[in-house]
Each structure stands twice: as structure tokens, then as C-alpha cells.
XYZ file of C-alpha atoms in Angstrom:
534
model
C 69.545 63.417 150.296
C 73.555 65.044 151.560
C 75.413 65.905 148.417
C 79.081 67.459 148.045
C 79.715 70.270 145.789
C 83.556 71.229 145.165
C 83.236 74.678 144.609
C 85.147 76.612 141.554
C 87.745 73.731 140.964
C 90.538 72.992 138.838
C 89.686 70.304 136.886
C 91.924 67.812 135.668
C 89.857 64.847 134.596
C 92.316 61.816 134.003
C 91.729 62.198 129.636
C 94.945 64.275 129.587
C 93.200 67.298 128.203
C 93.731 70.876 129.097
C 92.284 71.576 133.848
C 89.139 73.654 133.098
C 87.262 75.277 136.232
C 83.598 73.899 137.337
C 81.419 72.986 139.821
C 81.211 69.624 140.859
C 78.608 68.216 142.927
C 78.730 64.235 144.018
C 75.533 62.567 145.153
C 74.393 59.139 146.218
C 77.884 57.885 145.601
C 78.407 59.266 142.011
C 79.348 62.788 140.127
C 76.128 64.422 139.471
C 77.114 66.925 137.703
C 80.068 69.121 136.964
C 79.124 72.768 135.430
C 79.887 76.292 135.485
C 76.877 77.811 136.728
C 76.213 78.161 140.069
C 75.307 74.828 142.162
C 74.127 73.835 145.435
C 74.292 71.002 147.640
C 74.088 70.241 151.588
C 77.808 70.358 151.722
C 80.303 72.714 150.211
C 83.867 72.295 149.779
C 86.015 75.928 148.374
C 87.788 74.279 146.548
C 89.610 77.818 144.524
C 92.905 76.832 143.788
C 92.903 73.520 144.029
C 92.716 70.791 141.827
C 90.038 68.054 141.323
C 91.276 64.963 140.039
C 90.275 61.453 139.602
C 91.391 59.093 142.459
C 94.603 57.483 141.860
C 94.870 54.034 141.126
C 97.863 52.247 142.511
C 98.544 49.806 139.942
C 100.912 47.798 142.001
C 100.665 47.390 145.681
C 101.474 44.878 148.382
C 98.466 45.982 150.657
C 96.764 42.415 150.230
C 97.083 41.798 154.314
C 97.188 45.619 155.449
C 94.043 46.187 154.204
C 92.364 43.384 156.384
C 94.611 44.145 159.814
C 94.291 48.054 159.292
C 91.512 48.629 156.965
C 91.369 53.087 157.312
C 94.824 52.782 155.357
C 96.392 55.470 155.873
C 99.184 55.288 154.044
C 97.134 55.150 150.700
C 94.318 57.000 152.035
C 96.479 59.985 152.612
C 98.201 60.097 149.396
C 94.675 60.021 147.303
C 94.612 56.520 146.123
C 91.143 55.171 145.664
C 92.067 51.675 144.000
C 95.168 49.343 144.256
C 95.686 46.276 142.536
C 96.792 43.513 145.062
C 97.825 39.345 144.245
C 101.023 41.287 143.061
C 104.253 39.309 142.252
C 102.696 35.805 142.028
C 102.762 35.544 145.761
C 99.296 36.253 147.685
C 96.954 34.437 149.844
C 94.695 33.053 147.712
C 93.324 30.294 146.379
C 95.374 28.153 148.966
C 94.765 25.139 150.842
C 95.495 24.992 154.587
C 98.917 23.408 154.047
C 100.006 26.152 150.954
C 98.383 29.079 153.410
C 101.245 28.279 156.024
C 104.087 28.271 153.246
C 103.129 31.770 151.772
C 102.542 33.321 155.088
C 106.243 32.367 155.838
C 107.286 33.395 152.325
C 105.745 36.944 152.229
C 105.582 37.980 156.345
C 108.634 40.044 155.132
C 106.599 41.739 152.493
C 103.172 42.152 154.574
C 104.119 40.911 158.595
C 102.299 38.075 159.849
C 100.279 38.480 162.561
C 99.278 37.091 165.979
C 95.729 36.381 166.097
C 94.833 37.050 163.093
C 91.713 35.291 161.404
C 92.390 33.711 157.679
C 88.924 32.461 157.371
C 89.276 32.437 153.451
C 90.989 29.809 151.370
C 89.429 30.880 147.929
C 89.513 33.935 145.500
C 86.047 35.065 145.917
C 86.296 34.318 149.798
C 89.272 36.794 149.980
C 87.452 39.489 148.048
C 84.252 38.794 150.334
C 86.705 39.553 153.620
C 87.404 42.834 151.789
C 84.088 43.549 151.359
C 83.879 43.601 154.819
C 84.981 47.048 154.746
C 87.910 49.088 153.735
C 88.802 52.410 152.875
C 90.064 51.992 149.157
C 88.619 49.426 146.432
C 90.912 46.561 145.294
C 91.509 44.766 142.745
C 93.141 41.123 142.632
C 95.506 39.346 140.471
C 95.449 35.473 140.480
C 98.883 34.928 142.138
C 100.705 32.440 139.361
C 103.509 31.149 142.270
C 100.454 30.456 144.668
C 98.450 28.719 142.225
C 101.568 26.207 141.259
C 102.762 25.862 144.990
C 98.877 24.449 145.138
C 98.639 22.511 142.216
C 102.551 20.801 142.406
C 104.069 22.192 145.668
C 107.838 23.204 145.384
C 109.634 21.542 143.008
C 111.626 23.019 140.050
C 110.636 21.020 137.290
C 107.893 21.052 134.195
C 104.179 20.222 135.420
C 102.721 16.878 134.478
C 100.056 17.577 132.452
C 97.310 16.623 135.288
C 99.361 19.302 136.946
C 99.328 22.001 134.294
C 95.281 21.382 133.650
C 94.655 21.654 137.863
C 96.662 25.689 137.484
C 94.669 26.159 134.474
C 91.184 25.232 136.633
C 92.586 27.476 139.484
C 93.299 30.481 137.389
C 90.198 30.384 135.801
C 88.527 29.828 138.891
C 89.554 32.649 140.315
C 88.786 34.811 137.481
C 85.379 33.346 137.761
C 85.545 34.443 141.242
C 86.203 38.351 140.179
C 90.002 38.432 139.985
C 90.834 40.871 136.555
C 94.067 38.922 135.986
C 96.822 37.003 137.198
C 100.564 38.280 138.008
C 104.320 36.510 138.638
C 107.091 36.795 140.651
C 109.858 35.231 138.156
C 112.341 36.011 140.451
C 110.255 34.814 143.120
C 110.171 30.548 144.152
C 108.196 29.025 142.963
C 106.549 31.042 140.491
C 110.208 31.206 138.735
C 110.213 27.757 137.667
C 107.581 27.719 135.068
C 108.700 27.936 131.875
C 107.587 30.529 129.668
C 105.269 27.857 127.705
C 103.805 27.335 130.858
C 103.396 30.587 131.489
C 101.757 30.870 128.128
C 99.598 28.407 128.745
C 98.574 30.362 131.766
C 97.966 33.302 130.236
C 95.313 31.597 127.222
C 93.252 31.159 130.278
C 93.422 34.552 131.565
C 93.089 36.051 128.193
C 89.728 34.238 127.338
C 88.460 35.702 130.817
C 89.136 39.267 129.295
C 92.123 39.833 131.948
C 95.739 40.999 131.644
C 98.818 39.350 132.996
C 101.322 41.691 134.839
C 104.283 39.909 135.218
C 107.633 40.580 137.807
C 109.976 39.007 135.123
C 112.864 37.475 135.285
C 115.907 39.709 135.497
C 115.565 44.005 135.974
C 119.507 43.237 135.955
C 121.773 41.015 133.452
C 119.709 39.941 131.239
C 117.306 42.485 131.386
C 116.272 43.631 127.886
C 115.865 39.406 127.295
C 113.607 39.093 130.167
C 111.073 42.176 128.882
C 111.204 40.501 125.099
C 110.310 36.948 126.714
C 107.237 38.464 128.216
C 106.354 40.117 125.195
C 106.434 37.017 123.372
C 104.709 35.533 126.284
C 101.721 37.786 125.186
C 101.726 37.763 121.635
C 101.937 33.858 121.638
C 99.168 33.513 124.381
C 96.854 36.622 123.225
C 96.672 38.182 126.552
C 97.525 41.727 127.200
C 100.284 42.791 128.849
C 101.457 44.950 132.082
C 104.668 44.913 133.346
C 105.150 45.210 136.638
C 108.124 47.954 138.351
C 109.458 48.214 134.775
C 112.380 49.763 135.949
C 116.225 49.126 134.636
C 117.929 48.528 137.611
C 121.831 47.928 138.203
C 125.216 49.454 137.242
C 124.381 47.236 133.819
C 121.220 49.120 132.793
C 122.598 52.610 133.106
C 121.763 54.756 130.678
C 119.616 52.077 128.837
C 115.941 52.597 128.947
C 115.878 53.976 125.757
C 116.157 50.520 125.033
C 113.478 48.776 126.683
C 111.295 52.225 125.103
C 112.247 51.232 121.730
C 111.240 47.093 122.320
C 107.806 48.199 123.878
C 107.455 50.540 121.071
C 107.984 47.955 118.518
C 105.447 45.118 120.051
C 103.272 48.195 120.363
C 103.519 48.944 116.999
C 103.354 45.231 116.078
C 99.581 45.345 117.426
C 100.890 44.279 121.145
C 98.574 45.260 124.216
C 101.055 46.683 126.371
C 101.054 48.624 129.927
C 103.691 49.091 132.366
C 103.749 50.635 136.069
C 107.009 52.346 137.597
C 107.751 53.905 141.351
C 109.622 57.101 141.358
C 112.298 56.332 143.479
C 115.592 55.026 143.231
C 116.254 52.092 145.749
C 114.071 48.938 145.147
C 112.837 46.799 148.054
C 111.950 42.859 148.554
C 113.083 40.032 151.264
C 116.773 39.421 151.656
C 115.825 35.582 151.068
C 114.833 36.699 147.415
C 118.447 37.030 146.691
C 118.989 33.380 146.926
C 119.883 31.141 143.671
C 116.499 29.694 143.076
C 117.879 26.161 143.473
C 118.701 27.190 146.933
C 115.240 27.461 147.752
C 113.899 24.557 145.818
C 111.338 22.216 148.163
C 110.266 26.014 150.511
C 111.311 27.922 153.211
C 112.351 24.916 155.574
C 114.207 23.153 152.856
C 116.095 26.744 152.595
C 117.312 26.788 156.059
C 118.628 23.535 156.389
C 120.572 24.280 152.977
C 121.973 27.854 154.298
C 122.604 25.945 157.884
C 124.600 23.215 155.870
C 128.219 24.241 155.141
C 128.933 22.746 151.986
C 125.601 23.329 150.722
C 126.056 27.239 152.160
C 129.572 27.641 150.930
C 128.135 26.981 146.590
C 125.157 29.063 147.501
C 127.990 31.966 148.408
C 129.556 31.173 145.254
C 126.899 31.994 142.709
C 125.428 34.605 145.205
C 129.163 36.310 145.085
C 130.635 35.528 141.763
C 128.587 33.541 139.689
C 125.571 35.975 139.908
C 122.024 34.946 141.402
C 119.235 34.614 139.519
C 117.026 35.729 142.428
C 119.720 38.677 142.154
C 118.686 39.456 138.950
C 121.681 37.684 137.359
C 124.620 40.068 138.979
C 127.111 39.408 141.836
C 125.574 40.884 144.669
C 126.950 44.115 146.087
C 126.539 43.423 149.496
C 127.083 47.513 150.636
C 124.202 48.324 148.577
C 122.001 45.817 150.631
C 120.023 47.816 153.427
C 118.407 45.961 156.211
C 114.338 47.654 156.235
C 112.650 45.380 158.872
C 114.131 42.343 161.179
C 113.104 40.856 163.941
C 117.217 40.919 164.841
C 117.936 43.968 166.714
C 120.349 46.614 165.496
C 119.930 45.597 162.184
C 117.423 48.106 160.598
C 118.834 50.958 158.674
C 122.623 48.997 158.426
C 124.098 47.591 154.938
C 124.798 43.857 155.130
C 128.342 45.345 154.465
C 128.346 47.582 157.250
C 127.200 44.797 159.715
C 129.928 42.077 158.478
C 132.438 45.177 158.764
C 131.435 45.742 162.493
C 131.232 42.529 163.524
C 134.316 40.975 161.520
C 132.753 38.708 159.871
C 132.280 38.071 155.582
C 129.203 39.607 154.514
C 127.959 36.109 153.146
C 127.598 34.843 156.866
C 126.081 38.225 157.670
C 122.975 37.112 155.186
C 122.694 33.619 156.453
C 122.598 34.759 160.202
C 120.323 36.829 159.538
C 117.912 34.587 157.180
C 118.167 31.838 160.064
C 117.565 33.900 163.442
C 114.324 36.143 161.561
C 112.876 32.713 159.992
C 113.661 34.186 156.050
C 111.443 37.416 157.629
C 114.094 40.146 156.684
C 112.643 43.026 154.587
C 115.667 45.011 152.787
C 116.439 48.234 150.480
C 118.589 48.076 147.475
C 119.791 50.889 146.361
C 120.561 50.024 142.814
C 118.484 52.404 140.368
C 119.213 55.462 137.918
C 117.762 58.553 137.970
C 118.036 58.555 134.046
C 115.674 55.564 133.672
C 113.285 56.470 136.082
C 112.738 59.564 134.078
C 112.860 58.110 130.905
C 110.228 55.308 131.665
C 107.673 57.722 133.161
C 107.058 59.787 130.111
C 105.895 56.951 127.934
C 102.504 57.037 126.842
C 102.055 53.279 128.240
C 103.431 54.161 131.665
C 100.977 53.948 134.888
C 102.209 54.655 138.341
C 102.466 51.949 141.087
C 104.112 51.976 144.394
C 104.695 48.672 145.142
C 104.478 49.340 148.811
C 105.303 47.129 150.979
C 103.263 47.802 154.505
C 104.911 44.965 157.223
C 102.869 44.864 160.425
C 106.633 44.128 161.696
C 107.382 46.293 164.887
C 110.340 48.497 164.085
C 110.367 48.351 160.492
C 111.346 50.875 158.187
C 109.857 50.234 155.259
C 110.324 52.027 151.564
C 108.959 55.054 151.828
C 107.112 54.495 148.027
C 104.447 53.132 150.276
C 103.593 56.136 151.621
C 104.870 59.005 149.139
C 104.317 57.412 145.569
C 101.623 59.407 144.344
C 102.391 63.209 146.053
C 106.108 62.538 144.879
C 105.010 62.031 141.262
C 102.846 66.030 141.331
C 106.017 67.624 143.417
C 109.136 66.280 141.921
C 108.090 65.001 138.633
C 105.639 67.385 137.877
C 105.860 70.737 139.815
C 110.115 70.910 140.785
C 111.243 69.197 137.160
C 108.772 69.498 134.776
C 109.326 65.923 133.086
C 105.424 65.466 132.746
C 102.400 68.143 132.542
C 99.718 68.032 135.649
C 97.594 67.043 132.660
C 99.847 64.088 131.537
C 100.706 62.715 135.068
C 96.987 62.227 136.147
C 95.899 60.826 133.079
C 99.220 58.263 133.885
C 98.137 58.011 137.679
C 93.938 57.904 136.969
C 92.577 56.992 133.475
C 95.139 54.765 131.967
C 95.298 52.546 134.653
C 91.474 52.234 134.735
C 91.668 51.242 130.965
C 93.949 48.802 131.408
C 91.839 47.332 134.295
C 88.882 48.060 132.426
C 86.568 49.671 135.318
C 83.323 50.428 134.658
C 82.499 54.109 134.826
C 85.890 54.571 136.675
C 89.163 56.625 136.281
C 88.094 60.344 135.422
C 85.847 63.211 136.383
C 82.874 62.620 134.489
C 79.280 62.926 135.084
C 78.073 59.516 136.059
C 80.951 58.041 137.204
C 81.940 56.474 140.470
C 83.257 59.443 142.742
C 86.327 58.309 143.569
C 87.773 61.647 143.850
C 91.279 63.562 144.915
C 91.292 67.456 145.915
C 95.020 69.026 146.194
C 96.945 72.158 146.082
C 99.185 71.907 143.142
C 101.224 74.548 145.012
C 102.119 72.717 147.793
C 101.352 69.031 147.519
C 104.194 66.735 148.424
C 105.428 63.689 149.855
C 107.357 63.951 153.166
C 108.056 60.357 153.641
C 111.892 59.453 153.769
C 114.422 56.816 154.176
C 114.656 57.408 157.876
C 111.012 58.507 158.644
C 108.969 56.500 156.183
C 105.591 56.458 157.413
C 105.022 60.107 157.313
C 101.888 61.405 154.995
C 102.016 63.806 152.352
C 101.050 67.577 152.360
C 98.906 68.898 150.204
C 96.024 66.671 149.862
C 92.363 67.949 151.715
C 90.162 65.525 150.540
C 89.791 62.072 149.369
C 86.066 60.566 148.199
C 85.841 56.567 147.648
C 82.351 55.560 145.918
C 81.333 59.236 147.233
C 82.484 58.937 150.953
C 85.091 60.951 152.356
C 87.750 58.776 153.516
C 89.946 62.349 154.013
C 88.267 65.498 154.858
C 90.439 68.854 155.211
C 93.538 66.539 155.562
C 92.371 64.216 157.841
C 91.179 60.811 157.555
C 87.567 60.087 158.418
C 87.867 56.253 159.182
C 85.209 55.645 156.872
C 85.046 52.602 155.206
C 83.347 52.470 151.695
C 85.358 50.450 149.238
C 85.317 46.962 148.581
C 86.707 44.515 146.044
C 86.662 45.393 142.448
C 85.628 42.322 140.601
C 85.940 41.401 136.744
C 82.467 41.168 135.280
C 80.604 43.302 138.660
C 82.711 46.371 138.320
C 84.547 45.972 134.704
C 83.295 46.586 131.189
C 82.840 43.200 129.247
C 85.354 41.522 127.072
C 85.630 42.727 123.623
């Protein structure tokens, strides 16, 4: 029977406890044994210098179509992820019924592309985690998309649900729990997730709490507003039971700087209050979504159609500008939008990519405002953008708390010429060189255990999420010395250095720094491949 033995490694086991040096050999898809005497297998990796690690687990990514269209993944493989968790922002492809399939596809091709060709033979939870199944190179893990399930169960409209309406998202969230989802997640700045009310929401989140899941939420303002928006969801999950996991919990624009010590001291209370709390966080800068997500959410009321014809009408266009410019957008987060902090990341329009809305308007003449609607119309709401609207400070801050995880929340379009954020490619590299080797704000010790074990708690995987005898190899070799990310703003699709070897249920997916285009993960499903409720 082949076994792998990583020879005279550095382990660092995802507890948080002090690297230690062993031998550890993997066999028939599991870690066999880690020792300190001398061990044998059929295949031998050196492995002097470097450290062992648990597999990373991206705790927010946006890989829910990649993974299907280009399955080796690359840009996770290469950076030592072994597990993302996918249905992110309350916007995925499942459950939906032929007509809701077409209206997310439109929604999200700015987020994930949207092929030609391409086969969506599933309409179900479980018949999206079969098609993973198929084969791909990480596991995954899914999230009941909240803004899906309501587009299904009441289509568009920004108002309360009937009750036949709020018992049909109830039976669809619990359904696809049933089916193996571990959770559900929102987009609250996101149509039409954003219209639910937080009783609704609640209401929601009973469900997925007597399922044993956790709801990760994209809330409803990282801007104005922001400190109220993490307290609602807080109170969403103490009044609902259902543990908490906040999604990109960053503090974003020039009103949040300097203020995460805030948002540290109202997680700390809730945790201290007996609150199940996580949180995920990227560690860049610049955030990234569609440029359509900056519309007032009444702009966008009825879908995507019902959008155009509103930005193509010029009375309707000219009070959108108003509370875009002045008033302050909700899908802006609640601020004015700066329009020069705006960067264009993929469009179908060429000469766009890598240009601030402002820069466009100023070479063309034109107000930014029709800038944004041009574009919107002529790339069918497609238009993928940067904005560059963080704080060091708080990105610093938020990473050293004992609830943080890490999460990229990649985006991967299958658009030709995009440039997307290079988080999808650099994430987990830039956390071990910046974070850990060039600034010391967290131990190699700490920032596994953030990037391995605590994210496997809070998804509650079953034998999962360190380097223990027993457990699933889903494994990560690196050189502490050298290990970085190289992707950038203007190159983003460039792998990271450092990392030799990868190992997903045992199989190298990455061998001496290359990948392998095997395929051995598959879809992580509550009840198969988590521990039971307690």
C-alpha cells in the first residue's frame, strides 16, 4: 500500500501550541502516524526546514462556479487551501428553479463569469454538492444562500413575506441542510437578500440552528452605520440561538478609521454574554464586489432587467444619482460614493480595466454618475470593481482576535481580461509573510491555528483541521523562510512562493511546487463529514 512520510518536519498542528519536529507518515488517505523515531514509507518527502501544517481552510470564498469550470484550482491549490466554504453572500446557485437560475447567473457573472456552454444540470442543494463530487481538487463546504432562497420562494420584491412565503424559505433552508449544507449566509447589502427584515432573518436562522449550522452573514453596512449593523446580527443570534460568523468583518471607509477597537469590544461583550461568535477577515486593503452593488436597493427592486430600464430612464436615473452622490447608498454601505476610489477589475467594455470611474468620466468629459450607468448598461450589470477604502489599522487589529479565521473572499471570473483582487490568489501566503514573518502581529503558532483549526471548529469537521494521528490528511508543507504571495494589483493571478506540497484526503494536489491535477476532494456535508449537534 504507497504511503508518504514528511521527513524531520516542523510541526505546527493548527492547536496553537508550541512547532515540535516529527515524522509524519500519511496512508490510505489519513495521518498514520507522526513520531520521532525513525519511519518508513514508499515515498519520502525531506521535509528539514520546513513546516507541516494543517491545510488551510478558506472560510469565505466565491469559488462556487470555478470549481466546476476549472476544477485543479489553482489559485487555491497553490496557496495550500484544502477546504473553502462556498453559497457565500446569500447569492449562489442553489436550490433554484429554472426561472431563479437565469436571475442569479445575471446577478453574480461579475463575481464568478458565466459561461458559454456550460452544463447547470443541478437545481437542488444536494444536486450541486453531487456535481462537486464529481471531482475537484479542494473539499467544499456550502452555505444555504438566504437571497437565493427568497428570490425562489417570493421573487424580487422589497416587502415582508406572507406567511405561506416565510414557511416555503423555512422548507428550503432546511432542505438544504438536509441535503448537507452546514449553514446558510446573506448578502444584506446584496438584492434581494437585503430586504428581509432582521425578524425574518431570525426566523431563518431557528431553522438553521436546530440543524446544528451557523449563519455567516454579509451585513448591512461595513460603512455608516457600521457598529449598528454588527450589533443587529448579534442580536440576530442571540434571539434565534444560532451561532454566529461574520463574514469580511472588516471596518471599511474614512468613517471607521481607527475604530475596530470598537467592533473588538461589542464581540467581546456578546462573547462574554455566552454568544457563539466567529468572524473571517482578508488581509488586504481594497475590497471588491459588482459596480451594480452600489445601487440604492430600491433601484434594483423587481431584478436585473427592472434595473436597467430604471438606470436607462432619466428621471428615474437622475434620484438614483442623488442618493448614490449625496444622500448615501445603502448598497454603498450608507456613504456618498467616492467615485476615484472606484476601480474597474473586469468588463466586458474595453479600456476600462485597471481605470477609476473618476479617471474614465475625467477622460471622457463626462460626470462620473453617467460613467457608472454606461457602463452597467453596455456589460449587462457584469462589471467586477476594486474599492480601495480600508485601513491598515483595522486590518491588524481584527486579525489578532482569538475569534478571527482567515477568508479570502476571492472572487475567480471566467471573464477574459479581468483583473481580479489579488486575495484570490495570495490570501493565505500573505497572512505567513507579512503578518507573520515581516511584522510580527501574530506567532506562526497563532496564525495557523486562525487559518486551520478554528475554522474547522466552527464548521465542525469531523477529524479535520490539525495534524493529528487519525485525521483526514489534508496537509500544507512550506518554508517559513521564504513563503509569500506574489500576486498584485496589476498581475493578480500569480501563485505564491514557498509552498512544495499540498495533500487533500492524502493526495497530492501540489508536489515540489507544482500542481498534480489530481482531483480528490469533494463536498463536505453536515452530518457525512461533521461531528453531530450538541
Amino acid at each position: 500500500m504507497s504511503s508518504l512520510l514528511f521527513r524531520d518536519a516542523t510541526v505546527v498542528d493548527g492547536t496553537g501550541a508550541a512547532a515540535y519536529r516529527a515524522n509524519v507518515r500519511v496512508a490510505e488517505g489519513r495521518i498514520a502516524e507522526i513520531t520521532t523515531k525513525p519511519s518508513s514509507a514508499s515515498h519520502v518527502v525531506d521535509a528539514d526546514g520546513l513546516v507541516l501544517a494543517p491545510g488551510f481552510i478558506d472560510m469565505h470564498a466565491h469559488s462556487d462556479l470555478a470549481l466546476l469550470a476549472a476544477p485543479g484550482h489553482l489559485a487555491k491549490v497553490a496557496q495550500g487551501v484544502t477546504c473553502e466554504v462556498i453559497g457565500q453572500d446569500g447569492l449562489s446557485y442553489a436550490p433554484v428553479s429554472d426561472a431563479t437560475l437565469a436571475s442569479v447567473r445575471q446577478t453574480i457573472a461579475g463575481w464568478n463569469g458565466d459561461p458559454d456552454g456550460f452544463d447547470w444540470d443541478w437545481r437542488t442543494v444536494g444536486e450541486y454538492l453531487d456535481r462537486l463530487d464529481d471531482g475537484i481538487a479542494v473539499n467544499a463546504a456550502y452555505l444555504v444562500p438566504q437571497g437565493s432562497v427568497r428570490m425562489l420562494a417570493m421573487g424580487w420584491d422589497a416587502r415582508e413575506p406572507t406567511r405561506a412565503e416565510l414557511d416555503r424559505q423555512r422548507d428550503l433552508v432546511a432542505t438544504g441542510m438536509r441535503e448537507g449544507a452546514v449553514g446558510m449566509s446573506s448578502g444584506l447589502t446584496y438584492v434581494p437578500g437585503m430586504y428581509a427584515s432582521d425578524a425574518e432573518l431570525v426566523a431563518l436562522c431557528q431553522v438553521v440552528a436546530g440543524l446544528g449550522g451557523y449563519y455567516s452573514p454579509h451585513h448591512r453596512s461595513y460603512g455608516a452605520g457600521a457598529l449598528d449593523a454588527y450589533a443587529a446580527m448579534v442580536e440576530v443570534s442571540r434571539r434565534s440561538g444560532c451561532p454566529l460568523h461574520l463574514a469580511h468583518a472588516t471596518m471599511n471607509f474614512a468613517v471607521n478609521e481607527g475604530r475596530a477597537g470598537e467592533l473588538l469590544a461589542l464581540l467581546d461583550q456578546a462573547l462574554a454574554d455566552g454568544c457563539d461568535i466567529t468572524l473571517d477577515t482578508y488581509p488586504y486593503l481594497p475590497g471588491s464586489t459588482t459596480l451594480a452593488a452600489l445601487l440604492p436597493s430600491r433601484a434594483a427592486e423587481g431584478g436585473p432587467a427592472a434595473a436597467l430600464a430604471r438606470l436607462a430612464d432619466p428621471a428615474s436615473a437622475s434620484a438614483i444619482r442623488r442618493v448614490m452622490e449625496v444622500d448615501g447608498s445603502d448598497g454603498c454601505h450608507g456613504v456618498p460614493v467616492e467615485w476615484d476610489t472606484v476601480e474597474i477589475s473586469g468588463s466586458r467594455v474595453p479600456g476600462t480595466v485597471g481605470r477609476t470611474v473618476a479617471a474614465l468620466a475625467a477622460s471622457s468629459g463626462r460626470p462620473p454618475f453617467e460613467v457608472f450607468r454606461e457602463l452597467l448598461a453596455a456589460d449587462d450589470l457584469g462589471t467586477t470593481i476594486l474599492q480601495h477604502v480600508g485601513h491598515e489599522e483595522n486590518v491588524r487589529a481584527i486579525m489578532r482576535h482569538p475569534a478571527h479565521t482567515g477568508g479570502s473572499d476571492g472572487l475567480l471570473p471566467l471573464t477574459p481580461g479581468a483583473k481580479p483582487h489579488p486575495r484570490a490568489y495570495g490570501t493565505f501566503p500573505r497572512y505567513l509573510a507579512r503578518y507573520v514573518r515581516d511584522l510580527g502581529v501574530l506567532t506562526l503558532e497563532e496564525c495557523v491555528a486562525h487559518l486551520t483549526g478554528r475554522p474547522a471548529r466552527r464548521l465542525r469537521l469531523r477529524g479535520r483541521g490539525l495534524v493529528r494521528a487519525g485525521y483526514h490528511a489534508d496537509l500544507v508543507l512550506f518554508d517559513p523562510a521564504t513563503v509569500r504571495d506574489t500576486a498584485t494589483f496589476e498581475a493578480p493571478r500569480t501563485v505564491p512562493e514557498g509552498i512544495t506540497h499540498v495533500l487533500v484526503n492524502g493526495v497530492p494536489v501540489l508536489a515540489g511546487g507544482r500542481p498534480t491535477g489530481a482531483l480528490p476532494g469533494h463536498a463536505l456535508r453536515r452530518g457525512r463529514d461533521t461531528t453531530p449537534t450538541p
